[in-house]
mmCIF file of C-alpha atoms in Angstrom:
data_model
loop_
_atom_site.group_PDB
_atom_site.id
_atom_site.type_symbol
_atom_site.label_atom_id
_atom_site.label_comp_id
_atom_site.label_asym_id
_atom_site.label_seq_id
_atom_site.Cartn_x
_atom_site.Cartn_y
_atom_site.Cartn_z
ATOM 1 C CA MET A 1 -2.898 -12.513 -0.794
ATOM 2 C CA GLY A 2 -0.606 -14.858 1.116
ATOM 3 C CA SER A 3 -3.741 -16.492 2.514
ATOM 4 C CA LEU A 4 -5.138 -17.531 -0.818
ATOM 5 C CA LEU A 5 -1.890 -19.196 -1.845
ATOM 6 C CA SER A 6 -1.261 -21.298 1.234
ATOM 7 C CA CYS A 7 -4.034 -23.748 0.424
ATOM 8 C CA LEU A 8 -2.707 -25.291 -2.741
ATOM 9 C CA SER A 9 -0.314 -15.611 5.243
ATOM 10 C CA ASP A 10 -1.882 26.083 23.941
ATOM 11 C CA PRO A 11 -3.140 26.075 26.640
ATOM 12 C CA SER A 12 -2.564 29.498 28.192
ATOM 13 C CA PRO A 13 0.602 29.599 30.331
ATOM 14 C CA SER A 14 0.232 29.623 34.123
ATOM 15 C CA SER A 15 2.466 30.567 36.974
ATOM 16 C CA SER A 16 3.258 26.982 37.883
ATOM 17 C CA PRO A 17 3.170 23.793 35.804
ATOM 18 C CA PRO A 18 0.317 21.358 36.438
ATOM 19 C CA PRO A 19 1.002 18.069 38.190
ATOM 20 C CA ALA A 20 2.573 15.294 36.119
ATOM 21 C CA VAL A 21 -0.632 13.220 36.190
ATOM 22 C CA LYS A 22 -2.620 16.050 34.604
ATOM 23 C CA ARG A 23 0.031 16.506 31.927
ATOM 24 C CA ARG A 24 -0.200 12.850 30.938
ATOM 25 C CA SER A 25 -3.980 12.998 30.889
ATOM 26 C CA SER A 26 -3.928 16.148 28.764
ATOM 27 C CA SER A 27 -1.509 14.557 26.300
ATOM 28 C CA ALA A 28 -3.550 11.386 26.012
ATOM 29 C CA SER A 29 -6.785 13.333 25.482
ATOM 30 C CA SER A 30 -5.148 15.471 22.809
ATOM 31 C CA ARG A 31 -3.804 12.448 20.979
ATOM 32 C CA ARG A 32 -7.166 10.667 21.134
ATOM 33 C CA ALA A 33 -8.999 13.745 19.836
ATOM 34 C CA SER A 34 -6.455 14.211 17.035
ATOM 35 C CA SER A 35 -6.592 10.538 16.081
ATOM 36 C CA ALA A 36 -10.395 10.560 15.982
ATOM 37 C CA ALA A 37 -10.440 13.662 13.775
ATOM 38 C CA ILE A 38 -7.876 12.154 11.430
ATOM 39 C CA ASP A 39 -9.809 8.889 11.232
ATOM 40 C CA GLU A 40 -12.982 10.801 10.353
ATOM 41 C CA GLU A 41 -11.162 12.773 7.662
ATOM 42 C CA ALA A 42 -9.436 9.728 6.203
ATOM 43 C CA LEU A 43 -12.579 7.618 6.048
ATOM 44 C CA ALA A 44 -14.517 10.441 4.429
ATOM 45 C CA ALA A 45 -11.825 10.903 1.776
ATOM 46 C CA ALA A 46 -11.658 7.163 1.128
ATOM 47 C CA ALA A 47 -15.434 6.888 0.942
ATOM 48 C CA ALA A 48 -15.449 9.557 -1.749
ATOM 49 C CA LEU A 49 -13.026 7.458 -3.754
ATOM 50 C CA VAL A 50 -15.035 4.251 -3.355
ATOM 51 C CA LEU A 51 -18.241 6.028 -4.418
ATOM 52 C CA GLY A 52 -16.613 6.997 -7.685
ATOM 53 C CA GLN A 53 -16.004 10.682 -7.035
ATOM 54 C CA ARG A 54 -12.492 9.966 -8.240
ATOM 55 C CA GLY A 55 -13.606 8.605 -11.568
ATOM 56 C CA SER A 56 -10.169 9.257 -13.010
ATOM 57 C CA PHE A 57 -9.037 5.997 -11.450
ATOM 58 C CA ALA A 58 -11.281 3.973 -13.733
ATOM 59 C CA GLY A 59 -9.330 2.131 -16.387
ATOM 60 C CA VAL A 60 -5.714 3.171 -16.304
ATOM 61 C CA GLY A 61 -5.913 5.536 -13.359
ATOM 62 C CA GLY A 62 -5.316 9.230 -12.804
ATOM 63 C CA ALA A 63 -4.206 11.880 -10.336
ATOM 64 C CA PHE A 64 -5.708 11.855 -6.861
ATOM 65 C CA GLU A 65 -8.668 14.216 -6.520
ATOM 66 C CA ARG A 66 -7.990 15.867 -3.189
ATOM 67 C CA SER A 67 -11.027 18.106 -2.764
ATOM 68 C CA ALA A 68 -12.475 15.904 -0.043
ATOM 69 C CA SER A 69 -9.177 15.812 1.847
ATOM 70 C CA VAL A 70 -8.746 19.573 1.650
ATOM 71 C CA ARG A 71 -12.326 20.189 2.678
ATOM 72 C CA TYR A 72 -12.177 17.952 5.702
ATOM 73 C CA ALA A 73 -8.717 19.159 6.653
ATOM 74 C CA ALA A 74 -10.020 22.729 6.719
ATOM 75 C CA LYS A 75 -12.946 21.642 8.824
ATOM 76 C CA ARG A 76 -10.675 19.859 11.243
ATOM 77 C CA GLY A 77 -8.400 22.867 11.508
ATOM 78 C CA GLY A 78 -11.396 25.012 12.416
ATOM 79 C CA GLN A 79 -12.448 22.561 15.098
ATOM 80 C CA GLN A 80 -9.012 22.634 16.632
ATOM 81 C CA GLN A 81 -9.047 26.416 16.806
ATOM 82 C CA GLN A 82 -12.605 26.617 18.114
ATOM 83 C CA GLY A 83 -12.246 23.647 20.389
ATOM 84 C CA GLY A 84 -14.925 21.770 18.420
ATOM 85 C CA LEU A 85 -18.660 21.914 19.169
ATOM 86 C CA GLY A 86 -18.197 25.105 21.181
ATOM 87 C CA PHE A 87 -15.905 23.550 23.798
ATOM 88 C CA PRO A 88 -12.609 25.184 24.819
ATOM 89 C CA PRO A 89 -9.582 24.002 22.834
ATOM 90 C CA LEU A 90 -7.830 20.928 24.181
ATOM 91 C CA PRO A 91 -4.492 21.656 25.882
ATOM 92 C CA ARG A 92 -1.402 20.733 23.956
ATOM 93 C CA SER A 93 0.805 17.932 25.132
ATOM 94 C CA SER A 94 3.607 19.030 27.430
ATOM 95 C CA SER A 95 5.694 16.070 26.325
ATOM 96 C CA THR A 96 9.129 17.021 25.051
ATOM 97 C CA ARG A 97 9.701 13.769 23.169
ATOM 98 C CA PRO A 98 10.524 14.188 19.458
ATOM 99 C CA ARG A 99 7.733 13.281 17.083
ATOM 100 C CA SER A 100 8.063 9.867 15.500
ATOM 101 C CA LEU A 101 7.190 8.607 12.039
ATOM 102 C CA ALA A 102 4.067 6.999 13.489
ATOM 103 C CA ASP A 103 2.736 10.309 14.828
ATOM 104 C CA PRO A 104 -0.422 11.077 12.819
ATOM 105 C CA ASP A 105 0.085 14.841 13.309
ATOM 106 C CA LEU A 106 3.453 14.786 11.599
ATOM 107 C CA HIS A 107 3.301 16.558 8.248
ATOM 108 C CA PRO A 108 5.263 15.170 5.299
ATOM 109 C CA GLN A 109 7.279 18.362 5.061
ATOM 110 C CA GLN A 110 8.721 17.535 8.492
ATOM 111 C CA LEU A 111 9.874 14.146 7.256
ATOM 112 C CA LEU A 112 11.895 15.333 4.298
ATOM 113 C CA ALA A 113 14.750 17.647 3.537
ATOM 114 C CA LYS A 114 13.405 21.101 2.837
ATOM 115 C CA ASP A 115 15.435 21.341 -0.366
ATOM 116 C CA LEU A 116 13.838 18.242 -1.938
ATOM 117 C CA ASN A 117 12.809 19.077 -5.488
ATOM 118 C CA THR A 118 11.119 16.118 -7.134
ATOM 119 C CA LYS A 119 11.593 17.714 -10.547
ATOM 120 C CA ASP A 120 15.331 17.058 -10.210
ATOM 121 C CA LEU A 121 14.778 13.292 -9.889
ATOM 122 C CA GLU A 122 15.014 10.773 -12.702
ATOM 123 C CA THR A 123 11.234 10.646 -12.413
ATOM 124 C CA ASN A 124 8.701 12.100 -10.018
ATOM 125 C CA ILE A 125 5.881 9.829 -11.167
ATOM 126 C CA ILE A 126 4.922 7.047 -8.777
ATOM 127 C CA VAL A 127 2.441 4.362 -9.822
ATOM 128 C CA LEU A 128 0.778 2.391 -7.010
ATOM 129 C CA VAL A 129 -0.417 -1.141 -7.738
ATOM 130 C CA HIS A 130 -2.682 -2.780 -5.165
ATOM 131 C CA GLY A 131 -2.649 -6.396 -4.033
ATOM 132 C CA GLY A 132 -5.151 -9.216 -4.439
ATOM 133 C CA GLY A 133 -8.661 -8.217 -3.375
ATOM 134 C CA PHE A 134 -7.665 -4.585 -2.805
ATOM 135 C CA GLY A 135 -8.139 -1.576 -5.087
ATOM 136 C CA ALA A 136 -6.769 1.919 -5.647
ATOM 137 C CA TRP A 137 -8.807 2.975 -2.596
ATOM 138 C CA CYS A 138 -6.316 1.358 -0.206
ATOM 139 C CA TRP A 139 -3.615 3.933 -1.104
ATOM 140 C CA TYR A 140 -5.565 7.049 -0.043
ATOM 141 C CA LYS A 141 -3.135 8.028 2.736
ATOM 142 C CA THR A 142 -0.063 7.308 0.629
ATOM 143 C CA ILE A 143 -1.414 9.292 -2.325
ATOM 144 C CA ALA A 144 -2.021 12.392 -0.205
ATOM 145 C CA LEU A 145 1.411 12.238 1.463
ATOM 146 C CA LEU A 146 3.303 11.738 -1.803
ATOM 147 C CA GLU A 147 1.421 14.499 -3.603
ATOM 148 C CA ASP A 148 2.085 16.880 -0.721
ATOM 149 C CA SER A 149 5.781 16.067 -1.206
ATOM 150 C CA GLY A 150 5.685 17.033 -4.870
ATOM 151 C CA PHE A 151 5.253 13.682 -6.588
ATOM 152 C CA ARG A 152 2.804 12.890 -9.355
ATOM 153 C CA VAL A 153 0.855 9.831 -8.263
ATOM 154 C CA ASN A 154 -1.308 7.332 -10.089
ATOM 155 C CA ALA A 155 -3.092 4.462 -8.342
ATOM 156 C CA ILE A 156 -4.216 1.693 -10.656
ATOM 157 C CA ASP A 157 -7.364 -0.398 -10.351
ATOM 158 C CA LEU A 158 -6.427 -3.752 -11.860
ATOM 159 C CA THR A 159 -9.047 -5.622 -13.873
ATOM 160 C CA GLY A 160 -12.012 -6.592 -11.708
ATOM 161 C CA SER A 161 -10.664 -4.642 -8.715
ATOM 162 C CA GLY A 162 -11.731 -1.469 -6.933
ATOM 163 C CA ILE A 163 -14.158 0.420 -9.160
ATOM 164 C CA HIS A 164 -13.176 -1.526 -12.278
ATOM 165 C CA SER A 165 -16.467 -3.147 -13.269
ATOM 166 C CA TYR A 166 -15.202 -6.360 -14.890
ATOM 167 C CA ASP A 167 -16.348 -9.683 -13.406
ATOM 168 C CA THR A 168 -13.449 -11.150 -11.434
ATOM 169 C CA ASN A 169 -14.586 -14.702 -12.216
ATOM 170 C CA LYS A 170 -13.987 -14.111 -15.940
ATOM 171 C CA ILE A 171 -10.327 -13.125 -15.616
ATOM 172 C CA GLY A 172 -8.330 -15.868 -17.321
ATOM 173 C CA SER A 173 -4.711 -14.663 -17.293
ATOM 174 C CA LEU A 174 -2.185 -12.373 -15.654
ATOM 175 C CA MET A 175 -2.059 -10.372 -18.885
ATOM 176 C CA GLN A 176 -5.787 -9.648 -18.587
ATOM 177 C CA TYR A 177 -5.567 -8.873 -14.872
ATOM 178 C CA ALA A 178 -2.644 -6.444 -15.326
ATOM 179 C CA GLU A 179 -4.040 -4.772 -18.469
ATOM 180 C CA PRO A 180 -4.868 -1.422 -16.772
ATOM 181 C CA LEU A 181 -1.234 -1.174 -15.639
ATOM 182 C CA THR A 182 0.304 -2.166 -18.963
ATOM 183 C CA SER A 183 -2.060 0.168 -20.837
ATOM 184 C CA TYR A 184 -0.944 3.038 -18.638
ATOM 185 C CA LEU A 185 2.742 2.275 -19.264
ATOM 186 C CA LYS A 186 2.110 1.961 -22.984
ATOM 187 C CA SER A 187 0.537 5.440 -23.004
ATOM 188 C CA LEU A 188 3.676 7.087 -21.620
ATOM 189 C CA GLY A 189 5.948 9.135 -23.842
ATOM 190 C CA ASP A 190 9.132 7.639 -25.203
ATOM 191 C CA THR A 191 11.309 9.373 -22.588
ATOM 192 C CA GLU A 192 8.926 9.117 -19.636
ATOM 193 C CA LYS A 193 9.694 6.786 -16.767
ATOM 194 C CA VAL A 194 7.863 5.862 -13.562
ATOM 195 C CA ILE A 195 8.498 4.237 -10.211
ATOM 196 C CA LEU A 196 6.258 1.194 -9.756
ATOM 197 C CA VAL A 197 5.137 0.200 -6.248
ATOM 198 C CA GLY A 198 3.410 -3.171 -5.951
ATOM 199 C CA HIS A 199 1.734 -4.631 -2.876
ATOM 200 C CA ASP A 200 1.006 -8.312 -2.265
ATOM 201 C CA PHE A 201 0.003 -10.066 -5.524
ATOM 202 C CA GLY A 202 0.541 -6.705 -7.242
ATOM 203 C CA GLY A 203 4.191 -7.722 -7.191
ATOM 204 C CA ALA A 204 3.481 -10.318 -9.889
ATOM 205 C CA CYS A 205 1.931 -7.566 -12.006
ATOM 206 C CA LEU A 206 5.060 -5.457 -11.478
ATOM 207 C CA SER A 207 7.298 -8.286 -12.701
ATOM 208 C CA TYR A 208 5.096 -8.783 -15.754
ATOM 209 C CA ALA A 209 5.139 -5.047 -16.555
ATOM 210 C CA MET A 210 8.911 -4.813 -16.054
ATOM 211 C CA GLU A 211 9.408 -7.525 -18.664
ATOM 212 C CA MET A 212 7.085 -5.758 -21.119
ATOM 213 C CA PHE A 213 8.223 -2.139 -20.602
ATOM 214 C CA PRO A 214 11.685 -2.128 -18.963
ATOM 215 C CA SER A 215 12.640 1.229 -20.490
ATOM 216 C CA LYS A 216 9.650 2.916 -18.841
ATOM 217 C CA VAL A 217 10.289 1.657 -15.292
ATOM 218 C CA ALA A 218 13.002 3.548 -13.407
ATOM 219 C CA LYS A 219 12.570 1.557 -10.194
ATOM 220 C CA ALA A 220 10.298 -1.216 -8.952
ATOM 221 C CA VAL A 221 9.343 -1.398 -5.289
ATOM 222 C CA PHE A 222 7.942 -4.666 -3.934
ATOM 223 C CA LEU A 223 5.958 -3.893 -0.779
ATOM 224 C CA CYS A 224 5.475 -7.144 1.184
ATOM 225 C CA ALA A 225 4.800 -8.497 -2.288
ATOM 226 C CA ALA A 226 5.337 -11.548 -4.460
ATOM 227 C CA MET A 227 8.729 -10.983 -6.076
ATOM 228 C CA LEU A 228 8.836 -13.791 -8.617
ATOM 229 C CA LYS A 229 11.671 -15.422 -10.510
ATOM 230 C CA ASN A 230 11.593 -16.660 -14.070
ATOM 231 C CA GLY A 231 9.381 -19.727 -14.454
ATOM 232 C CA HIS A 232 7.652 -19.239 -11.102
ATOM 233 C CA SER A 233 4.044 -18.460 -10.279
ATOM 234 C CA ALA A 234 2.663 -16.774 -7.215
ATOM 235 C CA LEU A 235 1.399 -20.190 -6.121
ATOM 236 C CA ASP A 236 4.890 -21.670 -6.382
ATOM 237 C CA MET A 237 6.354 -18.878 -4.287
ATOM 238 C CA PHE A 238 3.793 -18.904 -1.517
ATOM 239 C CA GLN A 239 3.595 -22.670 -1.170
ATOM 240 C CA GLN A 240 6.917 -22.330 0.643
ATOM 241 C CA GLN A 241 4.866 -21.058 3.575
ATOM 242 C CA MET A 242 2.568 -23.671 5.065
ATOM 243 C CA ASP A 243 0.153 -22.464 7.703
ATOM 244 C CA THR A 244 0.675 -24.397 10.929
ATOM 245 C CA ASN A 245 -2.516 -23.376 12.761
ATOM 246 C CA GLY A 246 -5.038 -23.410 9.915
ATOM 247 C CA THR A 247 -5.804 -19.681 10.045
ATOM 248 C CA LEU A 248 -5.003 -19.062 6.399
ATOM 249 C CA GLN A 249 -6.976 -22.028 5.135
ATOM 250 C CA ARG A 250 -10.020 -21.126 7.227
ATOM 251 C CA ALA A 251 -9.967 -17.569 5.861
ATOM 252 C CA GLN A 252 -10.312 -18.742 2.256
ATOM 253 C CA GLU A 253 -13.615 -19.057 0.459
ATOM 254 C CA PHE A 254 -13.333 -20.459 -3.070
ATOM 255 C CA VAL A 255 -15.711 -19.345 -5.812
ATOM 256 C CA TYR A 256 -16.691 -21.852 -8.507
ATOM 257 C CA SER A 257 -18.582 -19.806 -11.088
ATOM 258 C CA ASN A 258 -18.055 -22.519 -13.737
ATOM 259 C CA GLY A 259 -19.259 -25.336 -11.516
ATOM 260 C CA LYS A 260 -17.779 -27.434 -8.724
ATOM 261 C CA ASP A 261 -16.274 -29.841 -11.229
ATOM 262 C CA LYS A 262 -14.083 -27.054 -12.638
ATOM 263 C CA PRO A 263 -11.173 -25.177 -11.035
ATOM 264 C CA PRO A 264 -11.995 -22.200 -8.781
ATOM 265 C CA THR A 265 -12.487 -18.913 -10.588
ATOM 266 C CA ALA A 266 -11.850 -16.618 -7.619
ATOM 267 C CA ILE A 267 -11.171 -16.529 -3.897
ATOM 268 C CA ASN A 268 -12.820 -14.484 -1.177
ATOM 269 C CA ILE A 269 -11.336 -13.782 2.246
ATOM 270 C CA ASP A 270 -13.727 -14.363 5.123
ATOM 271 C CA LYS A 271 -14.542 -10.939 6.542
ATOM 272 C CA SER A 272 -14.321 -12.203 10.114
ATOM 273 C CA SER A 273 -10.653 -13.099 9.469
ATOM 274 C CA LEU A 274 -9.610 -9.834 7.818
ATOM 275 C CA LYS A 275 -8.281 -8.074 10.910
ATOM 276 C CA ASP A 276 -6.201 -10.970 12.245
ATOM 277 C CA LEU A 277 -4.864 -11.943 8.856
ATOM 278 C CA LEU A 278 -4.268 -8.639 7.047
ATOM 279 C CA PHE A 279 -4.858 -5.706 9.404
ATOM 280 C CA ASN A 280 -3.623 -6.800 12.846
ATOM 281 C CA GLN A 281 -1.865 -3.440 13.374
ATOM 282 C CA SER A 282 -4.226 -1.184 11.369
ATOM 283 C CA PRO A 283 -6.785 1.363 12.685
ATOM 284 C CA SER A 284 -10.273 -0.078 13.120
ATOM 285 C CA LYS A 285 -11.842 2.369 10.669
ATOM 286 C CA ASP A 286 -9.454 1.272 7.939
ATOM 287 C CA VAL A 287 -10.410 -2.325 8.661
ATOM 288 C CA SER A 288 -14.061 -1.325 8.273
ATOM 289 C CA LEU A 289 -13.263 0.391 4.983
ATOM 290 C CA ALA A 290 -11.538 -2.721 3.679
ATOM 291 C CA SER A 291 -14.373 -5.001 4.782
ATOM 292 C CA VAL A 292 -16.842 -3.168 2.530
ATOM 293 C CA SER A 293 -14.406 -2.486 -0.329
ATOM 294 C CA MET A 294 -12.438 -5.681 -0.948
ATOM 295 C CA ARG A 295 -13.420 -7.818 -3.918
ATOM 296 C CA PRO A 296 -12.726 -11.439 -4.894
ATOM 297 C CA ILE A 297 -9.226 -12.354 -6.025
ATOM 298 C CA PRO A 298 -9.013 -13.882 -9.527
ATOM 299 C CA PHE A 299 -7.613 -17.381 -9.381
ATOM 300 C CA ALA A 300 -6.119 -17.926 -12.862
ATOM 301 C CA PRO A 301 -3.396 -15.230 -12.571
ATOM 302 C CA VAL A 302 -2.183 -16.845 -9.355
ATOM 303 C CA LEU A 303 -1.376 -20.052 -11.228
ATOM 304 C CA GLU A 304 0.451 -18.429 -14.132
ATOM 305 C CA LYS A 305 4.205 -18.928 -14.412
ATOM 306 C CA LEU A 306 6.058 -15.828 -15.520
ATOM 307 C CA VAL A 307 8.635 -15.586 -18.283
ATOM 308 C CA LEU A 308 11.247 -13.084 -17.098
ATOM 309 C CA THR A 309 14.558 -12.300 -18.807
ATOM 310 C CA GLU A 310 17.718 -10.747 -17.460
ATOM 311 C CA GLU A 311 17.829 -8.359 -20.432
ATOM 312 C CA LYS A 312 14.415 -6.835 -19.695
ATOM 313 C CA TYR A 313 13.131 -7.634 -16.174
ATOM 314 C CA GLY A 314 16.686 -7.863 -14.876
ATOM 315 C CA SER A 315 17.612 -4.412 -16.150
ATOM 316 C CA VAL A 316 15.173 -2.624 -13.807
ATOM 317 C CA ARG A 317 16.335 -1.533 -10.354
ATOM 318 C CA ARG A 318 14.395 -3.516 -7.719
ATOM 319 C CA PHE A 319 13.776 -2.737 -4.040
ATOM 320 C CA TYR A 320 11.978 -4.798 -1.421
ATOM 321 C CA VAL A 321 10.171 -3.385 1.630
ATOM 322 C CA GLU A 322 9.631 -5.871 4.466
ATOM 323 C CA THR A 323 6.789 -5.722 7.010
ATOM 324 C CA THR A 324 7.679 -7.259 10.357
ATOM 325 C CA GLU A 325 4.209 -7.993 11.802
ATOM 326 C CA ASP A 326 2.763 -9.468 8.624
ATOM 327 C CA ASN A 327 0.457 -12.460 9.160
ATOM 328 C CA ALA A 328 -0.397 -12.922 5.466
ATOM 329 C CA ILE A 329 3.140 -13.012 4.059
ATOM 330 C CA PRO A 330 5.309 -13.640 7.129
ATOM 331 C CA LEU A 331 8.672 -11.943 7.417
ATOM 332 C CA HIS A 332 10.615 -15.172 6.951
ATOM 333 C CA LEU A 333 8.867 -15.771 3.613
ATOM 334 C CA GLN A 334 9.639 -12.221 2.494
ATOM 335 C CA GLN A 335 13.270 -12.800 3.415
ATOM 336 C CA SER A 336 13.284 -16.106 1.529
ATOM 337 C CA MET A 337 12.106 -14.356 -1.641
ATOM 338 C CA CYS A 338 14.852 -11.744 -1.278
ATOM 339 C CA GLU A 339 17.494 -14.417 -0.771
ATOM 340 C CA SER A 340 16.487 -16.334 -3.884
ATOM 341 C CA ASN A 341 15.996 -13.229 -6.049
ATOM 342 C CA PRO A 342 18.118 -10.458 -4.466
ATOM 343 C CA PRO A 343 16.980 -6.863 -5.011
ATOM 344 C CA GLU A 344 19.269 -3.847 -5.029
ATOM 345 C CA LYS A 345 18.284 -2.958 -1.468
ATOM 346 C CA ILE A 346 15.987 -4.265 1.272
ATOM 347 C CA LEU A 347 14.203 -1.834 3.571
ATOM 348 C CA ARG A 348 12.025 -2.635 6.590
ATOM 349 C CA LEU A 349 8.870 -1.184 8.139
ATOM 350 C CA LYS A 350 8.960 -2.170 11.799
ATOM 351 C CA GLY A 351 5.602 -2.814 13.407
ATOM 352 C CA SER A 352 3.730 -2.959 10.125
ATOM 353 C CA ASP A 353 1.104 -5.548 9.271
ATOM 354 C CA HIS A 354 0.273 -6.650 5.718
ATOM 355 C CA ALA A 355 -1.271 -3.222 5.025
ATOM 356 C CA PRO A 356 1.474 -0.658 5.730
ATOM 357 C CA PHE A 357 -0.536 2.010 3.875
ATOM 358 C CA PHE A 358 -2.981 1.732 6.813
ATOM 359 C CA SER A 359 -0.806 0.749 9.785
ATOM 360 C CA LYS A 360 2.390 2.740 9.031
ATOM 361 C CA PRO A 361 1.525 5.386 6.413
ATOM 362 C CA GLN A 362 4.160 7.925 7.510
ATOM 363 C CA ALA A 363 6.938 5.346 7.671
ATOM 364 C CA LEU A 364 5.901 3.961 4.292
ATOM 365 C CA HIS A 365 5.907 7.457 2.829
ATOM 366 C CA LYS A 366 9.408 8.133 4.137
ATOM 367 C CA THR A 367 10.615 4.817 2.714
ATOM 368 C CA LEU A 368 9.148 5.497 -0.719
ATOM 369 C CA VAL A 369 10.722 8.962 -0.809
ATOM 370 C CA GLU A 370 14.055 7.443 0.221
ATOM 371 C CA ILE A 371 13.863 4.976 -2.653
ATOM 372 C CA ALA A 372 12.730 7.626 -5.127
ATOM 373 C CA THR A 373 15.722 9.821 -4.288
ATOM 374 C CA MET A 374 18.270 6.982 -4.172
ATOM 375 C CA PRO A 375 20.919 7.481 -6.877
ATOM 376 C CA LEU A 376 22.387 4.662 -8.863
ATOM 377 C CA VAL A 377 25.689 3.569 -7.378
ATOM 378 C CA GLN A 378 28.201 2.864 -10.107
ATOM 379 C CA THR A 379 30.283 -0.270 -9.542
ATOM 380 C CA SER A 380 33.657 -0.776 -11.129
#
């Protein structure tokens, strides 16, 4: 999204341990085999979503249908026990290092306190709002992790995004673009609240929704997103960052569905630039998924200046999550937004590119749970 705005960013025990070289080789092989299996599972689950098997995401969204994930997880577990394709099971790593948040084999239950009960929280409903060009499909890892931790999760397809069938070129306002999100919030009961998580240009949709339904938003999380102030547009915010090497400008492809003599109606991102610009730290299979799933970004909502009041927008608790290896919205621009419009707390995902749901899913999950469980600190 930053790019489009810059133009106008066990084994059996033995009597003696094997040599150290063999231990390192065994560990590396095990990690590669585990990573490959996880990639296969993740891509299969995401493909099911893109093909519409999760039809509940159409319109205002719905709960994640996990049958594909469970099916492939069971298959993978069987392969690990059988050794896969009839081969003996791979030896386990002899490394004694503690598992890190980036370890793909780390289960969410190991990340959290065992006594976490999401029903005791102000709300256990988390609504995920994608960024420009993305769709609900991009959250597939995050959805699974949060649901396994006890949260109720909805991922929204904004108008003309993901499997929402509307023509992107016909979107004329931020209100129209964010309609699936605002319709969902409107459908909530009088006492129901949610945690909104917005990525990239989805941050503008969060701000708009916070102004419309402040009583229904317990917390708003801006994930390397446009966190706008009153009277500002996404274009205003991102024009602070001028690309010095031309990468962002070269990645943009403007669409003029109303003719060249009229303003652009949408923007595409050149597929050859996707990895360097958005996914420079993400697994290759997630990059492939994005390359066949991303859709044009509507241009009119980018230009729209928001009207935000302290009484409504300002009453919602805001959090910002920085991504340190972000080439689309560089860290210094994220920090500039936080300085000019300070949130309650700033958190950071080290080593993450512009797609932390791909590059750092476990760390993102831990951060979202931390925010969800963060009590309000009363000030005197």
